[in-house]
Tab-separated table of C-alpha atoms and ligand atoms in Angstrom:
chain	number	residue	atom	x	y	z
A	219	UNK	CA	-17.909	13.897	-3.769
A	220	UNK	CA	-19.902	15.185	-0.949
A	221	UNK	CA	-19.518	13.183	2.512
A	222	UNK	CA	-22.156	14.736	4.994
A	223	UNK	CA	-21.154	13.102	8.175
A	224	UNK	CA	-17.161	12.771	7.627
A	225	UNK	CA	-14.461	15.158	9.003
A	226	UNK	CA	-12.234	13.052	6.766
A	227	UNK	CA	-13.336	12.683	3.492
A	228	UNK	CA	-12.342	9.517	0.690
A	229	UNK	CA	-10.254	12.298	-1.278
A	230	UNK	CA	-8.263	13.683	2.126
A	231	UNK	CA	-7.798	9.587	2.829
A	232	UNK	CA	-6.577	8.705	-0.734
A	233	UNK	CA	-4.481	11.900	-0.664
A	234	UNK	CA	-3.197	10.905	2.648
A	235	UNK	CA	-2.514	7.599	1.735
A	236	UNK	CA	-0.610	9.078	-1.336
A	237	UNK	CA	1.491	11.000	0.829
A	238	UNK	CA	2.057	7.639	2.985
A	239	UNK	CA	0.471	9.231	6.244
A	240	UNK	CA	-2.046	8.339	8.385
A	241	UNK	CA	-5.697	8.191	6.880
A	242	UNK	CA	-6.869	9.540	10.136
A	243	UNK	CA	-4.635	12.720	11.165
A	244	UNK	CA	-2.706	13.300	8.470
A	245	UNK	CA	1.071	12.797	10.140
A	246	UNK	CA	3.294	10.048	8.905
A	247	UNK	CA	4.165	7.077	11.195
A	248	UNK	CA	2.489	4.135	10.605
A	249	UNK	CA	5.792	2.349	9.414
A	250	UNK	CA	7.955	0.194	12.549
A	251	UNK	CA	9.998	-1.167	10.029
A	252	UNK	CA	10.512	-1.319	5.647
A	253	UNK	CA	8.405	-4.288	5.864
A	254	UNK	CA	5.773	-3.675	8.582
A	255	UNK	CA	3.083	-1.217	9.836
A	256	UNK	CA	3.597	-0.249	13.594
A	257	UNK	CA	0.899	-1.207	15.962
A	258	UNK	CA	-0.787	2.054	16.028
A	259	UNK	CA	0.143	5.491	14.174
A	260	UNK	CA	2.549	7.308	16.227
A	261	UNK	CA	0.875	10.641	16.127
A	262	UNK	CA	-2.670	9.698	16.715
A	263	UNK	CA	-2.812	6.344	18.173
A	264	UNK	CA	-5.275	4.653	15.509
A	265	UNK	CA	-4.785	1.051	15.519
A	266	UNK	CA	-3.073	-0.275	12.228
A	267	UNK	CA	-3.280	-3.990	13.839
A	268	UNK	CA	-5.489	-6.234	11.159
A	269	UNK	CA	-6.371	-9.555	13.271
A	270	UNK	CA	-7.220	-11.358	10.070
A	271	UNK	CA	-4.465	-10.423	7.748
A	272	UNK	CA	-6.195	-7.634	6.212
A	273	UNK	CA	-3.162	-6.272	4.455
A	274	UNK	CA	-1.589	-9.314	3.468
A	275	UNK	CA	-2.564	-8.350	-0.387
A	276	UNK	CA	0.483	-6.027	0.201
A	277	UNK	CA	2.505	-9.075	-1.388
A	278	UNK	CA	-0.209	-10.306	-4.264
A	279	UNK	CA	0.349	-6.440	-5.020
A	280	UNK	CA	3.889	-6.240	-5.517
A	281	UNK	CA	3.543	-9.319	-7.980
A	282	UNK	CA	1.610	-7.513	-10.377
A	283	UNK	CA	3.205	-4.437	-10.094
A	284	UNK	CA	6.518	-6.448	-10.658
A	285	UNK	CA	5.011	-7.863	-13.900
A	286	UNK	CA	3.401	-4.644	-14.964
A	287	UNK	CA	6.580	-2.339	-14.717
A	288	UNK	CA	9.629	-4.961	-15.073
A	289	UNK	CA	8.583	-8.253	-17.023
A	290	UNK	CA	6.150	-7.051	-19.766
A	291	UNK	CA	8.919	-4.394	-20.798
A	292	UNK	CA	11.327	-6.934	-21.095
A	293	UNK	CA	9.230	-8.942	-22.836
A	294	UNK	CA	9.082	-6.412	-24.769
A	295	UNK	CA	12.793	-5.946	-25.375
A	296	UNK	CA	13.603	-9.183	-25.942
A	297	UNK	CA	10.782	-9.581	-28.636
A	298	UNK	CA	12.234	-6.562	-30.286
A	299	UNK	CA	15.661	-8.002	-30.133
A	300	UNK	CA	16.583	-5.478	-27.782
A	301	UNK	CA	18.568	-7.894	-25.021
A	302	UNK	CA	18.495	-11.515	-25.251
A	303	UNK	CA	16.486	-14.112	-23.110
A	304	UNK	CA	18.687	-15.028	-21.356
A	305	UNK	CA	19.630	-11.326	-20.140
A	306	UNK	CA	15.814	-10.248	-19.624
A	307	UNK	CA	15.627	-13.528	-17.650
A	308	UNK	CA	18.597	-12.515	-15.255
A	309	UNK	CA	17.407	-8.807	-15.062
A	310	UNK	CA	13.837	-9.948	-14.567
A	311	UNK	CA	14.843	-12.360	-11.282
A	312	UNK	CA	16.676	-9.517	-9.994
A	313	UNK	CA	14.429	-6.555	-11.176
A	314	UNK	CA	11.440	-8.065	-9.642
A	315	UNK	CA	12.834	-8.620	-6.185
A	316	UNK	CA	14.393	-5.490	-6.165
A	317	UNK	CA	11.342	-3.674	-6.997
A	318	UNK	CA	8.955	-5.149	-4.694
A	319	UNK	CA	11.214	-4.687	-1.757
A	320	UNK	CA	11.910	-1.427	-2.676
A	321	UNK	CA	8.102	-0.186	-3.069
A	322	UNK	CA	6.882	-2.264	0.364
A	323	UNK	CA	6.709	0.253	2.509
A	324	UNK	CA	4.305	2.140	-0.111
A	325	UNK	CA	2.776	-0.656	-1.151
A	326	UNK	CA	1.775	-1.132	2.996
A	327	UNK	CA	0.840	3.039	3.181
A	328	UNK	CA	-1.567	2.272	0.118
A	329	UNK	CA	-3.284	-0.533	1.707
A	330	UNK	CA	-4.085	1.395	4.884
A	331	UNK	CA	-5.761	3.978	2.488
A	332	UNK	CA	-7.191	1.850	0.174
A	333	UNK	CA	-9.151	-0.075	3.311
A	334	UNK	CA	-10.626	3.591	4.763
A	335	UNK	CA	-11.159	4.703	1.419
A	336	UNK	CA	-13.553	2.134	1.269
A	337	UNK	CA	-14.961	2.311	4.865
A	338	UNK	CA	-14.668	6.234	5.971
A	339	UNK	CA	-16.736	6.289	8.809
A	340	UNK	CA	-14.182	3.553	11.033
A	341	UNK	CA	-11.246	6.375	11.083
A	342	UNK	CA	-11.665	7.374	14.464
A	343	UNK	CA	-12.038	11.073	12.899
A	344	UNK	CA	-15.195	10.110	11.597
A	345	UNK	CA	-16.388	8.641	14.705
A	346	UNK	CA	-15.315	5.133	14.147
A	347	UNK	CA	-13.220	2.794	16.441
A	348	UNK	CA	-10.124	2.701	13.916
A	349	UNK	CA	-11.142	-1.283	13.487
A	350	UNK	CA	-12.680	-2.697	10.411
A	351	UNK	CA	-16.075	-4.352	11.444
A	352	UNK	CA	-16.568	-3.289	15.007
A	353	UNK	CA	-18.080	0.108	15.011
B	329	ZN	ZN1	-2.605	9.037	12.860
């Protein structure tokens, strides 16, 4: 995947993402808290601010990686006669909650990616302001 023009490609940005640093230099720091992306990275400055709630699908996320890796295996189990209902119910409540708060803070890194892996050229690297729809 050849990117003529980008000092950051999609790959290094995915990768990056992976890694849960910053799509545009590489260092971590775009965390302020387990639940939010600072303002700007820390190393690099690139704003992480999204006026119109552009990571908000952090949450719609979670769901479906809640169903995907907690409630259709219990399903699962209980179908099987593994655990009963009212068990999988219980461990699904808690499961699910427990999972998506404890992936959130990957779940935001991802979203940062996923959003320059689809528009390159804004990372400020690549000559962009950092902001999606103003360069
Ligand atoms: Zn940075």
């Amino acid at each position: 995947m050849s990117e003529p023009g980008l000092k950051v490609t999609r790959g290094e940005i995915a990768l990056r993402g992976l890694r849960c640093a910053c799509p545009n230099c590489g260092e971590r720091g775009l965390l302020a808290s387990w639940f939010r992306l600072a303002k700007a990275c820390r190393s690099c400055g690139m704003d992480l601010e999204r006026s119109h709630g552009f990571y908000s699908g952090t949450t719609s996320i979670g769901y479906v990686a809640a169903i995907l890796v907690i409630l259709v295996p219990l399903c699962f189990l209980v179908v099987h006669d593994v655990i009963g209902a009212r068990a999988a119910v219980l461990i699904g409540m808690s499961g699910s909650a427990a999972f998506i708060v404890g992936i959130y803070p990957v779940m935001l890194c991802w979203m940062v990616a996923a959003c320059h892996v689809a528009l390159p050229g804004d990372l400020p690297a690549n000559g962009g302001t950092g902001r999606r729809g103003e360069d």
